[in-house]
């Protein structure tokens, strides 16, 4: 099992090293906007390491793997703050109380035209924390 996590960590770390982003801090990310074809709140410091889009029947599903480019606490605050008001309805927020080791935070959001699911996993602690996240955008009705 440890070999599986080591392989996963190595793969994700390699993807992050081969990607680059020159965005400044803010709530819009050009890479994600291009991937999704629309603008949603997302750390400008984040690096997109993979982007997918596919048609599933009449539903268009888009997803991305990313590295936030900000600390664990800043990541939690960013997604909680930016998806809890305005045109967004934050229906689920699962934030772990641990600040070290492996931990995952998740947000399920209903938007005006589509739903957004976000998950960020962190490994380690302090300045040696490595994080990877996934974000998915789905036609409305996925999040309940």
mmCIF file of C-alpha atoms in Angstrom:
data_model
loop_
_atom_site.group_PDB
_atom_site.id
_atom_site.type_symbol
_atom_site.label_atom_id
_atom_site.label_comp_id
_atom_site.label_asym_id
_atom_site.label_seq_id
_atom_site.Cartn_x
_atom_site.Cartn_y
_atom_site.Cartn_z
ATOM 1 C CA UNK A 1 0.000 0.000 0.000
ATOM 2 C CA UNK A 2 2.856 2.381 0.808
ATOM 3 C CA UNK A 3 4.322 1.712 -2.643
ATOM 4 C CA UNK A 4 1.013 2.763 -4.202
ATOM 5 C CA UNK A 5 1.035 6.099 -2.336
ATOM 6 C CA UNK A 6 4.699 6.647 -3.185
ATOM 7 C CA UNK A 7 3.988 5.986 -6.869
ATOM 8 C CA UNK A 8 0.962 8.301 -6.790
ATOM 9 C CA UNK A 9 2.968 11.021 -5.042
ATOM 10 C CA UNK A 10 5.842 10.681 -7.552
ATOM 11 C CA UNK A 11 3.473 10.865 -10.520
ATOM 12 C CA UNK A 12 1.649 13.921 -9.225
ATOM 13 C CA UNK A 13 4.883 15.638 -8.222
ATOM 14 C CA UNK A 14 6.335 15.003 -11.696
ATOM 15 C CA UNK A 15 3.252 16.458 -13.360
ATOM 16 C CA UNK A 16 3.570 19.547 -11.197
ATOM 17 C CA UNK A 17 7.251 20.018 -12.050
ATOM 18 C CA UNK A 18 6.574 19.911 -15.788
ATOM 19 C CA UNK A 19 3.812 22.517 -15.582
ATOM 20 C CA UNK A 20 4.303 26.192 -15.002
ATOM 21 C CA UNK A 21 2.121 29.161 -14.199
ATOM 22 C CA UNK A 22 2.952 32.850 -14.109
ATOM 23 C CA UNK A 23 -0.386 34.035 -12.728
ATOM 24 C CA UNK A 24 -0.476 36.561 -9.906
ATOM 25 C CA UNK A 25 -2.474 36.086 -6.730
ATOM 26 C CA UNK A 26 -6.181 36.589 -7.319
ATOM 27 C CA UNK A 27 -9.470 34.752 -7.793
ATOM 28 C CA UNK A 28 -9.221 34.067 -11.514
ATOM 29 C CA UNK A 29 -6.939 31.580 -13.227
ATOM 30 C CA UNK A 30 -6.386 31.814 -16.992
ATOM 31 C CA UNK A 31 -5.372 28.145 -17.266
ATOM 32 C CA UNK A 32 -8.585 26.926 -15.634
ATOM 33 C CA UNK A 33 -10.695 29.429 -17.582
ATOM 34 C CA UNK A 34 -9.235 28.023 -20.810
ATOM 35 C CA UNK A 35 -9.741 24.428 -19.641
ATOM 36 C CA UNK A 36 -13.366 24.939 -18.556
ATOM 37 C CA UNK A 37 -14.351 27.570 -21.104
ATOM 38 C CA UNK A 38 -15.719 29.833 -18.373
ATOM 39 C CA UNK A 39 -14.435 31.764 -15.375
ATOM 40 C CA UNK A 40 -15.051 30.536 -11.820
ATOM 41 C CA UNK A 41 -13.295 31.453 -8.552
ATOM 42 C CA UNK A 42 -9.952 29.668 -8.513
ATOM 43 C CA UNK A 43 -6.526 30.612 -7.095
ATOM 44 C CA UNK A 44 -4.529 32.529 -9.688
ATOM 45 C CA UNK A 45 -1.425 30.925 -8.172
ATOM 46 C CA UNK A 46 -2.622 27.405 -9.011
ATOM 47 C CA UNK A 47 -0.959 25.297 -11.674
ATOM 48 C CA UNK A 48 -3.173 23.063 -13.807
ATOM 49 C CA UNK A 49 -1.420 19.723 -14.387
ATOM 50 C CA UNK A 50 -4.175 17.978 -16.346
ATOM 51 C CA UNK A 51 -7.404 19.083 -18.003
ATOM 52 C CA UNK A 52 -10.149 16.839 -19.342
ATOM 53 C CA UNK A 53 -13.481 17.385 -20.989
ATOM 54 C CA UNK A 54 -15.933 14.861 -22.335
ATOM 55 C CA UNK A 55 -19.530 14.500 -23.348
ATOM 56 C CA UNK A 56 -21.546 11.960 -21.333
ATOM 57 C CA UNK A 57 -24.882 11.728 -23.089
ATOM 58 C CA UNK A 58 -26.264 15.252 -23.022
ATOM 59 C CA UNK A 59 -23.990 16.280 -20.119
ATOM 60 C CA UNK A 60 -20.649 18.008 -20.608
ATOM 61 C CA UNK A 61 -18.176 17.066 -17.882
ATOM 62 C CA UNK A 62 -14.959 19.031 -17.365
ATOM 63 C CA UNK A 63 -12.250 18.345 -14.832
ATOM 64 C CA UNK A 64 -8.766 19.400 -13.861
ATOM 65 C CA UNK A 65 -5.949 18.291 -11.577
ATOM 66 C CA UNK A 66 -4.111 21.175 -9.950
ATOM 67 C CA UNK A 67 -1.533 22.260 -7.388
ATOM 68 C CA UNK A 68 -2.920 25.260 -5.447
ATOM 69 C CA UNK A 69 0.310 27.269 -5.173
ATOM 70 C CA UNK A 70 -0.725 28.581 -1.743
ATOM 71 C CA UNK A 71 -0.543 27.111 1.768
ATOM 72 C CA UNK A 72 -3.005 24.558 3.162
ATOM 73 C CA UNK A 73 -4.733 27.152 5.364
ATOM 74 C CA UNK A 74 -4.894 29.666 2.488
ATOM 75 C CA UNK A 75 -6.375 26.981 0.221
ATOM 76 C CA UNK A 76 -9.097 26.163 2.753
ATOM 77 C CA UNK A 77 -9.907 29.838 3.240
ATOM 78 C CA UNK A 78 -9.913 30.553 -0.506
ATOM 79 C CA UNK A 79 -12.452 27.902 -1.472
ATOM 80 C CA UNK A 80 -14.623 28.413 1.627
ATOM 81 C CA UNK A 81 -14.776 32.197 1.191
ATOM 82 C CA UNK A 82 -15.190 32.332 -2.586
ATOM 83 C CA UNK A 83 -17.929 29.714 -2.836
ATOM 84 C CA UNK A 84 -20.058 30.637 0.188
ATOM 85 C CA UNK A 85 -21.842 33.702 -1.173
ATOM 86 C CA UNK A 86 -23.034 35.508 -4.248
ATOM 87 C CA UNK A 87 -24.130 33.290 -7.093
ATOM 88 C CA UNK A 88 -22.754 30.150 -5.409
ATOM 89 C CA UNK A 89 -24.546 27.817 -3.007
ATOM 90 C CA UNK A 90 -22.028 25.868 -0.910
ATOM 91 C CA UNK A 91 -23.996 22.730 -0.015
ATOM 92 C CA UNK A 92 -21.177 20.638 1.478
ATOM 93 C CA UNK A 93 -17.906 21.633 3.065
ATOM 94 C CA UNK A 94 -15.762 18.929 4.632
ATOM 95 C CA UNK A 95 -12.593 20.343 6.196
ATOM 96 C CA UNK A 96 -10.438 18.085 8.391
ATOM 97 C CA UNK A 97 -9.192 19.307 11.744
ATOM 98 C CA UNK A 98 -5.738 17.770 11.274
ATOM 99 C CA UNK A 99 -2.920 19.989 10.024
ATOM 100 C CA UNK A 100 -0.301 17.307 9.380
ATOM 101 C CA UNK A 101 -0.070 14.015 7.537
ATOM 102 C CA UNK A 102 -2.495 13.112 4.774
ATOM 103 C CA UNK A 103 -5.748 15.086 4.829
ATOM 104 C CA UNK A 104 -8.455 15.946 2.300
ATOM 105 C CA UNK A 105 -10.884 18.862 2.146
ATOM 106 C CA UNK A 106 -13.946 18.829 -0.104
ATOM 107 C CA UNK A 107 -16.512 21.345 -1.317
ATOM 108 C CA UNK A 108 -19.744 20.660 -3.240
ATOM 109 C CA UNK A 109 -21.159 23.786 -4.858
ATOM 110 C CA UNK A 110 -24.284 24.572 -6.840
ATOM 111 C CA UNK A 111 -23.681 27.365 -9.326
ATOM 112 C CA UNK A 112 -26.037 29.365 -11.528
ATOM 113 C CA UNK A 113 -25.545 27.183 -14.629
ATOM 114 C CA UNK A 114 -23.452 24.244 -13.405
ATOM 115 C CA UNK A 115 -22.269 22.414 -10.298
ATOM 116 C CA UNK A 116 -18.674 22.363 -9.035
ATOM 117 C CA UNK A 117 -16.959 19.658 -6.959
ATOM 118 C CA UNK A 118 -13.543 20.426 -5.440
ATOM 119 C CA UNK A 119 -11.209 18.152 -3.493
ATOM 120 C CA UNK A 120 -7.739 19.047 -2.184
ATOM 121 C CA UNK A 121 -5.416 16.526 -0.531
ATOM 122 C CA UNK A 122 -2.309 17.546 1.394
ATOM 123 C CA UNK A 123 0.624 15.400 2.491
ATOM 124 C CA UNK A 124 3.149 16.432 5.147
ATOM 125 C CA UNK A 125 3.142 19.528 7.318
ATOM 126 C CA UNK A 126 4.509 23.044 7.508
ATOM 127 C CA UNK A 127 6.672 24.224 4.635
ATOM 128 C CA UNK A 128 7.142 20.658 3.387
ATOM 129 C CA UNK A 129 3.433 20.195 2.603
ATOM 130 C CA UNK A 130 2.658 18.882 -0.877
ATOM 131 C CA UNK A 131 -0.881 19.417 -2.148
ATOM 132 C CA UNK A 132 -2.848 18.210 -5.131
ATOM 133 C CA UNK A 133 -6.450 18.921 -5.972
ATOM 134 C CA UNK A 134 -9.192 18.039 -8.395
ATOM 135 C CA UNK A 135 -11.986 20.265 -9.608
ATOM 136 C CA UNK A 136 -14.932 19.141 -11.675
ATOM 137 C CA UNK A 137 -17.616 21.166 -13.410
ATOM 138 C CA UNK A 138 -20.870 19.402 -14.267
ATOM 139 C CA UNK A 139 -24.247 20.333 -15.692
ATOM 140 C CA UNK A 140 -26.650 21.415 -12.951
ATOM 141 C CA UNK A 141 -28.218 18.659 -10.907
ATOM 142 C CA UNK A 142 -25.133 16.658 -9.897
ATOM 143 C CA UNK A 143 -24.839 18.205 -6.437
ATOM 144 C CA UNK A 144 -27.831 17.562 -4.174
#
